mmCIF file of C-alpha atoms in Angstrom:
data_model
loop_
_atom_site.group_PDB
_atom_site.id
_atom_site.type_symbol
_atom_site.label_atom_id
_atom_site.label_comp_id
_atom_site.label_asym_id
_atom_site.label_seq_id
_atom_site.Cartn_x
_atom_site.Cartn_y
_atom_site.Cartn_z
ATOM 1 C CA UNK A 1 -18.551 -26.575 -20.156
ATOM 2 C CA UNK A 2 -21.169 -24.376 -18.205
ATOM 3 C CA UNK A 3 -20.923 -20.482 -18.263
ATOM 4 C CA UNK A 4 -20.160 -18.921 -14.852
ATOM 5 C CA UNK A 5 -23.277 -17.580 -13.274
ATOM 6 C CA UNK A 6 -21.958 -14.080 -12.926
ATOM 7 C CA UNK A 7 -21.510 -14.060 -16.805
ATOM 8 C CA UNK A 8 -24.639 -15.900 -17.575
ATOM 9 C CA UNK A 9 -26.799 -13.489 -15.539
ATOM 10 C CA UNK A 10 -24.820 -10.349 -16.402
ATOM 11 C CA UNK A 11 -27.590 -7.460 -17.033
ATOM 12 C CA UNK A 12 -28.022 -6.244 -20.599
ATOM 13 C CA UNK A 13 -29.785 -3.070 -19.714
ATOM 14 C CA UNK A 14 -30.174 -0.616 -16.880
ATOM 15 C CA UNK A 15 -33.395 -1.949 -16.023
ATOM 16 C CA UNK A 16 -31.918 -5.314 -15.212
ATOM 17 C CA UNK A 17 -29.177 -3.790 -12.821
ATOM 18 C CA UNK A 18 -30.323 -4.741 -9.244
ATOM 19 C CA UNK A 19 -29.561 -2.632 -6.192
ATOM 20 C CA UNK A 20 -28.025 0.401 -7.981
ATOM 21 C CA UNK A 21 -31.128 2.432 -8.874
ATOM 22 C CA UNK A 22 -29.456 5.639 -7.325
ATOM 23 C CA UNK A 23 -27.141 5.331 -10.479
ATOM 24 C CA UNK A 24 -29.171 3.769 -13.020
ATOM 25 C CA UNK A 25 -32.278 6.001 -12.898
ATOM 26 C CA UNK A 26 -30.233 9.258 -13.309
ATOM 27 C CA UNK A 27 -28.339 7.704 -16.109
ATOM 28 C CA UNK A 28 -31.637 6.480 -17.901
ATOM 29 C CA UNK A 29 -32.997 10.074 -17.321
ATOM 30 C CA UNK A 30 -29.808 11.705 -18.829
ATOM 31 C CA UNK A 31 -30.085 9.478 -21.903
ATOM 32 C CA UNK A 32 -33.883 10.246 -22.325
ATOM 33 C CA UNK A 33 -33.085 13.827 -21.958
ATOM 34 C CA UNK A 34 -30.089 13.715 -24.496
ATOM 35 C CA UNK A 35 -27.834 15.151 -21.931
ATOM 36 C CA UNK A 36 -24.818 12.966 -22.460
ATOM 37 C CA UNK A 37 -21.521 13.686 -21.093
ATOM 38 C CA UNK A 38 -18.164 13.028 -22.935
ATOM 39 C CA UNK A 39 -16.741 11.219 -19.922
ATOM 40 C CA UNK A 40 -18.143 9.246 -16.988
ATOM 41 C CA UNK A 41 -16.482 7.934 -13.728
ATOM 42 C CA UNK A 42 -18.100 4.806 -12.181
ATOM 43 C CA UNK A 43 -16.767 4.085 -8.709
ATOM 44 C CA UNK A 44 -17.495 1.608 -5.940
ATOM 45 C CA UNK A 45 -16.642 -1.640 -4.360
ATOM 46 C CA UNK A 46 -15.656 -4.750 -6.488
ATOM 47 C CA UNK A 47 -18.526 -6.760 -8.057
ATOM 48 C CA UNK A 48 -21.287 -4.238 -7.735
ATOM 49 C CA UNK A 49 -21.975 -3.579 -11.424
ATOM 50 C CA UNK A 50 -19.510 -0.917 -12.695
ATOM 51 C CA UNK A 51 -18.040 -2.545 -15.713
ATOM 52 C CA UNK A 52 -21.436 -4.076 -16.653
ATOM 53 C CA UNK A 53 -23.010 -0.650 -16.428
ATOM 54 C CA UNK A 54 -20.320 0.787 -18.522
ATOM 55 C CA UNK A 55 -20.989 -1.696 -21.131
ATOM 56 C CA UNK A 56 -24.833 -1.115 -20.864
ATOM 57 C CA UNK A 57 -23.971 2.709 -21.231
ATOM 58 C CA UNK A 58 -21.993 1.878 -24.480
ATOM 59 C CA UNK A 59 -24.993 -0.230 -25.765
ATOM 60 C CA UNK A 60 -27.364 2.547 -25.039
ATOM 61 C CA UNK A 61 -25.448 5.085 -26.805
ATOM 62 C CA UNK A 62 -24.766 2.936 -29.907
ATOM 63 C CA UNK A 63 -28.312 1.357 -30.232
ATOM 64 C CA UNK A 64 -29.788 2.094 -33.704
ATOM 65 C CA UNK A 65 -32.776 3.543 -31.821
ATOM 66 C CA UNK A 66 -30.589 5.408 -29.451
ATOM 67 C CA UNK A 67 -29.139 7.098 -27.611
ATOM 68 C CA UNK A 68 -31.832 5.403 -25.519
ATOM 69 C CA UNK A 69 -32.340 4.113 -21.860
ATOM 70 C CA UNK A 70 -33.823 1.049 -23.278
ATOM 71 C CA UNK A 71 -31.442 -0.675 -25.944
ATOM 72 C CA UNK A 72 -33.616 -2.496 -28.598
ATOM 73 C CA UNK A 73 -31.590 -5.677 -28.477
ATOM 74 C CA UNK A 74 -31.956 -6.589 -32.066
ATOM 75 C CA UNK A 75 -29.945 -3.994 -33.953
ATOM 76 C CA UNK A 76 -26.225 -4.966 -35.015
ATOM 77 C CA UNK A 77 -24.824 -2.955 -32.151
ATOM 78 C CA UNK A 78 -27.150 -4.207 -29.519
ATOM 79 C CA UNK A 79 -26.421 -7.784 -30.581
ATOM 80 C CA UNK A 80 -22.628 -7.285 -30.627
ATOM 81 C CA UNK A 81 -22.578 -5.595 -27.139
ATOM 82 C CA UNK A 82 -25.147 -8.007 -25.532
ATOM 83 C CA UNK A 83 -23.820 -9.858 -22.449
ATOM 84 C CA UNK A 84 -21.396 -12.524 -23.756
ATOM 85 C CA UNK A 85 -21.708 -11.012 -27.283
ATOM 86 C CA UNK A 86 -18.892 -10.842 -29.830
ATOM 87 C CA UNK A 87 -17.972 -7.129 -28.907
ATOM 88 C CA UNK A 88 -17.644 -4.163 -31.205
ATOM 89 C CA UNK A 89 -14.811 -2.603 -32.693
ATOM 90 C CA UNK A 90 -16.034 0.859 -31.541
ATOM 91 C CA UNK A 91 -16.174 -0.191 -27.906
ATOM 92 C CA UNK A 92 -12.655 -0.573 -26.583
ATOM 93 C CA UNK A 93 -12.129 -1.919 -23.113
ATOM 94 C CA UNK A 94 -8.800 -1.280 -21.613
ATOM 95 C CA UNK A 95 -7.493 -2.997 -18.513
ATOM 96 C CA UNK A 96 -5.555 -0.277 -16.822
ATOM 97 C CA UNK A 97 -3.925 -2.697 -14.386
ATOM 98 C CA UNK A 98 -1.665 -3.776 -17.410
ATOM 99 C CA UNK A 99 -1.884 -0.922 -19.826
ATOM 100 C CA UNK A 100 -1.254 2.104 -17.454
ATOM 101 C CA UNK A 101 1.771 3.718 -18.808
ATOM 102 C CA UNK A 102 2.589 6.902 -20.896
ATOM 103 C CA UNK A 103 3.076 4.937 -24.018
ATOM 104 C CA UNK A 104 -0.402 3.239 -23.665
ATOM 105 C CA UNK A 105 -1.914 6.610 -23.142
ATOM 106 C CA UNK A 106 -0.245 8.107 -26.228
ATOM 107 C CA UNK A 107 -1.446 5.188 -28.266
ATOM 108 C CA UNK A 108 -4.936 5.594 -27.020
ATOM 109 C CA UNK A 109 -4.698 9.456 -27.854
ATOM 110 C CA UNK A 110 -3.551 8.679 -31.552
ATOM 111 C CA UNK A 111 -6.229 6.104 -32.157
ATOM 112 C CA UNK A 112 -9.071 8.252 -30.630
ATOM 113 C CA UNK A 113 -9.208 10.517 -33.643
ATOM 114 C CA UNK A 114 -9.989 7.827 -36.174
ATOM 115 C CA UNK A 115 -13.755 7.826 -36.605
ATOM 116 C CA UNK A 116 -15.947 4.825 -35.593
ATOM 117 C CA UNK A 117 -16.063 1.869 -37.929
ATOM 118 C CA UNK A 118 -19.768 1.481 -37.819
ATOM 119 C CA UNK A 119 -21.390 2.919 -34.703
ATOM 120 C CA UNK A 120 -22.408 6.366 -33.631
ATOM 121 C CA UNK A 121 -19.616 6.738 -30.960
ATOM 122 C CA UNK A 122 -16.360 5.267 -30.378
ATOM 123 C CA UNK A 123 -16.383 4.487 -26.608
ATOM 124 C CA UNK A 124 -13.436 3.831 -24.293
ATOM 125 C CA UNK A 125 -14.112 1.668 -21.143
ATOM 126 C CA UNK A 126 -11.065 2.060 -18.861
ATOM 127 C CA UNK A 127 -11.274 -0.436 -16.137
ATOM 128 C CA UNK A 128 -9.235 -0.273 -12.947
ATOM 129 C CA UNK A 129 -8.538 3.372 -13.678
ATOM 130 C CA UNK A 130 -6.912 4.124 -10.468
ATOM 131 C CA UNK A 131 -3.923 2.013 -11.555
ATOM 132 C CA UNK A 132 -3.098 4.577 -14.497
ATOM 133 C CA UNK A 133 -0.075 6.564 -13.745
ATOM 134 C CA UNK A 134 -0.070 10.218 -13.092
ATOM 135 C CA UNK A 135 2.032 10.712 -16.163
ATOM 136 C CA UNK A 136 -0.320 8.689 -18.305
ATOM 137 C CA UNK A 137 -3.383 10.606 -16.880
ATOM 138 C CA UNK A 138 -1.607 13.908 -17.795
ATOM 139 C CA UNK A 139 -1.028 12.575 -21.385
ATOM 140 C CA UNK A 140 -4.764 11.884 -21.729
ATOM 141 C CA UNK A 141 -6.007 15.044 -19.929
ATOM 142 C CA UNK A 142 -6.420 17.190 -23.042
ATOM 143 C CA UNK A 143 -8.154 14.316 -24.772
ATOM 144 C CA UNK A 144 -10.570 13.708 -21.964
ATOM 145 C CA UNK A 145 -11.257 17.422 -21.545
ATOM 146 C CA UNK A 146 -11.971 17.988 -25.277
ATOM 147 C CA UNK A 147 -12.377 14.806 -27.101
ATOM 148 C CA UNK A 148 -13.813 14.516 -30.754
ATOM 149 C CA UNK A 149 -17.551 14.698 -30.778
ATOM 150 C CA UNK A 150 -17.773 10.838 -31.522
ATOM 151 C CA UNK A 151 -15.571 9.806 -28.659
ATOM 152 C CA UNK A 152 -16.828 8.831 -25.008
ATOM 153 C CA UNK A 153 -15.113 7.874 -22.055
ATOM 154 C CA UNK A 154 -16.130 5.629 -19.104
ATOM 155 C CA UNK A 155 -13.777 5.138 -16.176
ATOM 156 C CA UNK A 156 -14.328 2.292 -13.707
ATOM 157 C CA UNK A 157 -12.535 2.142 -10.389
ATOM 158 C CA UNK A 158 -12.681 0.888 -6.947
ATOM 159 C CA UNK A 159 -10.460 3.734 -5.729
ATOM 160 C CA UNK A 160 -11.691 7.103 -7.067
ATOM 161 C CA UNK A 161 -9.494 8.988 -4.721
ATOM 162 C CA UNK A 162 -6.521 7.591 -6.699
ATOM 163 C CA UNK A 163 -7.856 8.759 -10.060
ATOM 164 C CA UNK A 164 -6.108 12.160 -10.913
ATOM 165 C CA UNK A 165 -8.309 15.127 -9.792
ATOM 166 C CA UNK A 166 -7.944 16.915 -12.925
ATOM 167 C CA UNK A 167 -9.455 13.873 -14.717
ATOM 168 C CA UNK A 168 -12.217 13.427 -12.065
ATOM 169 C CA UNK A 169 -13.222 17.078 -12.325
ATOM 170 C CA UNK A 170 -13.930 16.515 -16.161
ATOM 171 C CA UNK A 171 -16.204 13.526 -15.644
ATOM 172 C CA UNK A 172 -19.706 12.875 -14.437
ATOM 173 C CA UNK A 173 -18.999 10.663 -11.366
ATOM 174 C CA UNK A 174 -21.503 7.984 -10.373
ATOM 175 C CA UNK A 175 -20.748 6.137 -7.153
ATOM 176 C CA UNK A 176 -21.804 2.619 -7.035
ATOM 177 C CA UNK A 177 -22.473 0.787 -3.607
ATOM 178 C CA UNK A 178 -22.757 -2.712 -2.191
ATOM 179 C CA UNK A 179 -26.065 -4.417 -2.466
ATOM 180 C CA UNK A 180 -28.385 -4.603 0.434
ATOM 181 C CA UNK A 181 -28.870 -8.134 1.871
ATOM 182 C CA UNK A 182 -32.566 -7.997 0.590
ATOM 183 C CA UNK A 183 -31.580 -7.169 -2.931
ATOM 184 C CA UNK A 184 -28.908 -9.760 -3.110
ATOM 185 C CA UNK A 185 -31.300 -12.415 -1.609
ATOM 186 C CA UNK A 186 -33.828 -11.438 -4.242
ATOM 187 C CA UNK A 187 -31.147 -11.916 -6.957
ATOM 188 C CA UNK A 188 -29.877 -15.155 -5.710
ATOM 189 C CA UNK A 189 -33.436 -16.713 -5.352
ATOM 190 C CA UNK A 190 -34.140 -15.509 -8.931
ATOM 191 C CA UNK A 191 -31.117 -17.244 -10.294
ATOM 192 C CA UNK A 192 -31.833 -20.415 -8.126
ATOM 193 C CA UNK A 193 -35.209 -20.688 -9.742
ATOM 194 C CA UNK A 194 -33.846 -20.171 -13.247
ATOM 195 C CA UNK A 195 -31.122 -22.898 -12.719
ATOM 196 C CA UNK A 196 -33.962 -25.398 -11.499
ATOM 197 C CA UNK A 197 -31.770 -26.913 -8.810
ATOM 198 C CA UNK A 198 -33.331 -27.860 -5.322
ATOM 199 C CA UNK A 199 -31.785 -25.621 -2.729
ATOM 200 C CA UNK A 200 -32.618 -25.561 0.932
ATOM 201 C CA UNK A 201 -33.976 -22.055 1.757
ATOM 202 C CA UNK A 202 -31.523 -21.700 4.541
ATOM 203 C CA UNK A 203 -28.445 -21.874 2.193
ATOM 204 C CA UNK A 204 -29.372 -18.414 0.462
ATOM 205 C CA UNK A 205 -28.571 -16.453 3.844
ATOM 206 C CA UNK A 206 -25.226 -18.322 3.887
ATOM 207 C CA UNK A 207 -24.347 -17.201 0.352
ATOM 208 C CA UNK A 208 -25.585 -13.668 1.130
ATOM 209 C CA UNK A 209 -23.219 -13.460 4.205
ATOM 210 C CA UNK A 210 -20.359 -14.890 2.145
ATOM 211 C CA UNK A 211 -20.836 -12.314 -0.621
ATOM 212 C CA UNK A 212 -20.599 -9.394 1.598
ATOM 213 C CA UNK A 213 -22.721 -7.187 -0.556
ATOM 214 C CA UNK A 214 -20.984 -8.028 -3.786
ATOM 215 C CA UNK A 215 -23.271 -9.331 -6.628
ATOM 216 C CA UNK A 216 -20.499 -11.080 -8.507
ATOM 217 C CA UNK A 217 -19.060 -12.780 -5.444
ATOM 218 C CA UNK A 218 -22.652 -13.767 -4.479
ATOM 219 C CA UNK A 219 -23.090 -15.458 -7.946
ATOM 220 C CA UNK A 220 -19.651 -17.007 -7.784
ATOM 221 C CA UNK A 221 -20.316 -18.554 -4.407
ATOM 222 C CA UNK A 222 -23.717 -19.725 -5.629
ATOM 223 C CA UNK A 223 -22.187 -21.247 -8.719
ATOM 224 C CA UNK A 224 -19.742 -23.206 -6.429
ATOM 225 C CA UNK A 225 -22.717 -24.309 -4.104
ATOM 226 C CA UNK A 226 -24.786 -25.421 -7.051
ATOM 227 C CA UNK A 227 -21.926 -27.403 -8.606
ATOM 228 C CA UNK A 228 -21.798 -29.549 -5.367
ATOM 229 C CA UNK A 229 -25.569 -30.340 -5.425
ATOM 230 C CA UNK A 230 -26.337 -34.049 -4.838
ATOM 231 C CA UNK A 231 -29.419 -36.011 -5.750
ATOM 232 C CA UNK A 232 -31.432 -34.225 -3.128
ATOM 233 C CA UNK A 233 -30.180 -30.868 -4.194
ATOM 234 C CA UNK A 234 -28.207 -28.446 -1.992
ATOM 235 C CA UNK A 235 -28.461 -28.965 1.855
ATOM 236 C CA UNK A 236 -27.512 -26.417 4.542
ATOM 237 C CA UNK A 237 -25.073 -28.825 5.903
ATOM 238 C CA UNK A 238 -23.288 -29.515 2.498
ATOM 239 C CA UNK A 239 -23.219 -25.629 1.746
ATOM 240 C CA UNK A 240 -22.009 -24.797 5.224
ATOM 241 C CA UNK A 241 -19.267 -27.293 5.043
ATOM 242 C CA UNK A 242 -18.201 -26.101 1.358
ATOM 243 C CA UNK A 243 -18.069 -22.492 2.555
ATOM 244 C CA UNK A 244 -16.360 -23.171 5.688
ATOM 245 C CA UNK A 245 -19.208 -21.932 7.827
ATOM 246 C CA UNK A 246 -19.084 -23.020 11.512
ATOM 247 C CA UNK A 247 -21.781 -25.435 12.306
ATOM 248 C CA UNK A 248 -24.641 -23.881 14.553
ATOM 249 C CA UNK A 249 -24.149 -26.757 17.002
ATOM 250 C CA UNK A 250 -20.579 -25.329 17.753
ATOM 251 C CA UNK A 251 -21.911 -21.730 17.764
ATOM 252 C CA UNK A 252 -24.783 -22.705 20.220
ATOM 253 C CA UNK A 253 -22.354 -24.582 22.336
ATOM 254 C CA UNK A 254 -19.711 -21.746 22.888
ATOM 255 C CA UNK A 255 -22.486 -19.265 23.592
ATOM 256 C CA UNK A 256 -24.227 -21.436 26.001
ATOM 257 C CA UNK A 257 -20.903 -22.051 27.681
ATOM 258 C CA UNK A 258 -20.093 -18.277 27.838
ATOM 259 C CA UNK A 259 -23.539 -17.580 29.500
ATOM 260 C CA UNK A 260 -23.068 -20.327 32.040
ATOM 261 C CA UNK A 261 -19.278 -19.243 32.688
ATOM 262 C CA UNK A 262 -18.493 -23.011 32.101
ATOM 263 C CA UNK A 263 -14.821 -23.097 31.481
ATOM 264 C CA UNK A 264 -14.549 -26.690 30.981
ATOM 265 C CA UNK A 265 -17.220 -26.733 28.352
ATOM 266 C CA UNK A 266 -15.492 -23.781 26.521
ATOM 267 C CA UNK A 267 -12.198 -25.343 26.137
ATOM 268 C CA UNK A 268 -13.638 -28.828 25.405
ATOM 269 C CA UNK A 269 -15.653 -27.179 22.573
ATOM 270 C CA UNK A 270 -12.380 -25.245 21.372
ATOM 271 C CA UNK A 271 -10.569 -28.686 21.142
ATOM 272 C CA UNK A 272 -13.510 -30.043 19.349
ATOM 273 C CA UNK A 273 -13.213 -27.092 16.855
ATOM 274 C CA UNK A 274 -9.550 -27.726 16.190
ATOM 275 C CA UNK A 275 -10.037 -31.568 15.934
ATOM 276 C CA UNK A 276 -12.602 -30.792 13.398
ATOM 277 C CA UNK A 277 -10.072 -29.000 11.278
ATOM 278 C CA UNK A 278 -11.892 -25.451 11.614
ATOM 279 C CA UNK A 279 -9.842 -22.275 10.993
ATOM 280 C CA UNK A 280 -9.690 -20.655 14.373
ATOM 281 C CA UNK A 281 -9.924 -17.122 12.742
ATOM 282 C CA UNK A 282 -13.061 -18.220 10.774
ATOM 283 C CA UNK A 283 -14.503 -19.700 14.144
ATOM 284 C CA UNK A 284 -13.786 -16.537 15.994
ATOM 285 C CA UNK A 285 -15.475 -14.502 13.163
ATOM 286 C CA UNK A 286 -18.561 -16.708 13.151
ATOM 287 C CA UNK A 287 -18.803 -16.321 16.856
ATOM 288 C CA UNK A 288 -18.626 -12.570 16.634
ATOM 289 C CA UNK A 289 -21.300 -12.523 13.982
ATOM 290 C CA UNK A 290 -23.555 -14.683 16.208
ATOM 291 C CA UNK A 291 -22.997 -12.235 19.128
ATOM 292 C CA UNK A 292 -23.915 -9.450 16.894
ATOM 293 C CA UNK A 293 -27.143 -11.188 16.001
ATOM 294 C CA UNK A 294 -27.852 -11.898 19.693
ATOM 295 C CA UNK A 295 -27.108 -8.028 20.524
ATOM 296 C CA UNK A 296 -29.730 -7.018 17.933
ATOM 297 C CA UNK A 297 -32.248 -9.767 19.090
ATOM 298 C CA UNK A 298 -31.936 -8.648 22.648
ATOM 299 C CA UNK A 299 -32.426 -5.033 21.803
ATOM 300 C CA UNK A 300 -35.275 -5.821 19.148
ATOM 301 C CA UNK A 301 -37.064 -9.082 20.217
ATOM 302 C CA UNK A 302 -39.089 -9.052 16.831
ATOM 303 C CA UNK A 303 -35.886 -8.623 14.697
ATOM 304 C CA UNK A 304 -36.762 -11.871 12.927
ATOM 305 C CA UNK A 305 -40.085 -10.819 11.719
ATOM 306 C CA UNK A 306 -39.106 -7.273 10.799
ATOM 307 C CA UNK A 307 -36.178 -8.644 8.672
ATOM 308 C CA UNK A 308 -33.198 -7.407 10.752
ATOM 309 C CA UNK A 309 -32.151 -11.044 11.057
ATOM 310 C CA UNK A 310 -32.746 -13.885 8.530
ATOM 311 C CA UNK A 311 -32.838 -17.047 10.471
ATOM 312 C CA UNK A 312 -35.126 -19.998 10.746
ATOM 313 C CA UNK A 313 -37.929 -19.666 13.519
ATOM 314 C CA UNK A 314 -36.565 -22.464 15.554
ATOM 315 C CA UNK A 315 -33.162 -20.923 15.504
ATOM 316 C CA UNK A 316 -34.486 -17.523 16.482
ATOM 317 C CA UNK A 317 -36.203 -19.035 19.546
ATOM 318 C CA UNK A 318 -32.860 -20.611 20.605
ATOM 319 C CA UNK A 319 -31.106 -17.378 20.009
ATOM 320 C CA UNK A 320 -33.645 -15.422 21.954
ATOM 321 C CA UNK A 321 -32.946 -17.535 25.049
ATOM 322 C CA UNK A 322 -29.125 -17.290 24.526
ATOM 323 C CA UNK A 323 -29.449 -13.321 24.301
ATOM 324 C CA UNK A 324 -31.525 -13.293 27.574
ATOM 325 C CA UNK A 325 -29.041 -15.426 29.337
ATOM 326 C CA UNK A 326 -26.057 -13.322 28.320
ATOM 327 C CA UNK A 327 -27.694 -9.926 28.582
ATOM 328 C CA UNK A 328 -26.840 -6.897 26.611
ATOM 329 C CA UNK A 329 -23.803 -6.030 28.754
ATOM 330 C CA UNK A 330 -22.508 -9.516 28.576
ATOM 331 C CA UNK A 331 -23.045 -9.899 24.788
ATOM 332 C CA UNK A 332 -21.226 -6.471 24.220
ATOM 333 C CA UNK A 333 -18.286 -7.301 26.317
ATOM 334 C CA UNK A 334 -17.860 -10.758 24.675
ATOM 335 C CA UNK A 335 -18.154 -9.087 21.254
ATOM 336 C CA UNK A 336 -15.498 -6.457 22.062
ATOM 337 C CA UNK A 337 -13.116 -9.046 23.328
ATOM 338 C CA UNK A 338 -13.590 -11.206 20.294
ATOM 339 C CA UNK A 339 -13.007 -8.433 17.889
ATOM 340 C CA UNK A 340 -9.857 -7.476 19.625
ATOM 341 C CA UNK A 341 -8.836 -11.119 19.539
ATOM 342 C CA UNK A 342 -9.299 -11.176 15.682
ATOM 343 C CA UNK A 343 -7.221 -8.197 15.312
ATOM 344 C CA UNK A 344 -4.394 -9.827 17.247
ATOM 345 C CA UNK A 345 -4.751 -13.059 15.216
ATOM 346 C CA UNK A 346 -3.914 -11.427 11.918
ATOM 347 C CA UNK A 347 -0.596 -12.857 10.626
ATOM 348 C CA UNK A 348 -0.032 -14.976 13.790
ATOM 349 C CA UNK A 349 1.413 -18.316 13.704
ATOM 350 C CA UNK A 350 -0.427 -19.554 16.794
ATOM 351 C CA UNK A 351 -4.132 -18.572 16.333
ATOM 352 C CA UNK A 352 -5.364 -21.336 18.426
ATOM 353 C CA UNK A 353 -3.325 -20.094 21.507
ATOM 354 C CA UNK A 354 -4.893 -16.623 21.015
ATOM 355 C CA UNK A 355 -8.389 -17.800 20.602
ATOM 356 C CA UNK A 356 -8.064 -19.855 23.892
ATOM 357 C CA UNK A 357 -6.783 -16.772 25.528
ATOM 358 C CA UNK A 358 -9.553 -14.511 24.165
ATOM 359 C CA UNK A 359 -12.180 -17.097 25.432
ATOM 360 C CA UNK A 360 -10.558 -17.144 28.830
ATOM 361 C CA UNK A 361 -10.996 -13.366 29.026
ATOM 362 C CA UNK A 362 -14.616 -13.696 28.124
ATOM 363 C CA UNK A 363 -15.094 -15.998 31.020
ATOM 364 C CA UNK A 364 -13.568 -13.490 33.647
ATOM 365 C CA UNK A 365 -15.998 -11.774 35.742
ATOM 366 C CA UNK A 366 -16.943 -8.280 34.468
ATOM 367 C CA UNK A 367 -15.084 -5.504 36.318
#
């Protein structure tokens, strides 16, 4: 059984963490200077490296040559805490989603005063920290404020505002953020090369868009795409179908019909979308993203060469013609109507009807 890519390529040091230099560099410098806090709070969106960085922090603190920003990777502690390693008795990971009560906090408080088994520090990594109840946080407050000298805490959360303020004020807070498209693209290209599977270059932007800035989500999607590779590798058509992405022919067709105010073509294409089994909400989302790209291309004609848009040259030429045909005002109006339509579609049982009505509004002459 193959290992999931997000586990296989989990970083083992701060130097390997991509797209979070605003966090990793200060942490590395703090380790170099020996200015180590007793408690840290790592916050940010899901899949951006909070828990992995917490494990790296534990590895850096307990390395035989540490505390160090660059774990040696060969001592017993480093081997135990390596990505996919066996783990250490002195690094305790707690899932606060299922261990968030007062009894759990009291148990942790009692165990914390026992010295580490074999390491320099006993480190508690508390994941999903926002799930801890107020009563449990209050039970931990004194320990977090004045822990034994051998105890360190790392709290990881997607919702720092829901972590008790008195706990937050006693930690060093490091906010993680979503990866930029370029950083995520670089990561995916590196993984594809390491996996040795032929992948059409136009597939990577599809995965980047599906990941929405999350490294873990991007690797999970890429894993699924690579698993479907045929003898010729991964094609754009196959990846688009697997990810539910609307084919470019349908997007081009609807935009051209909007530009020409051709109602017959619009509704014929919508019927084709439904007959093809496409989700109306996903289709509307993809059309909105296409309109966004056209707005940018209309405002910045060289958006493709400057990296604002990541599209093949032939597609950029086609999109430039579409942007010119609709104009900035027409593109903005259509995007506004589609955005409002997507909001209306949430939870509705007849999304096709709403999609058709939205498209009918786009076809109306501008006021």
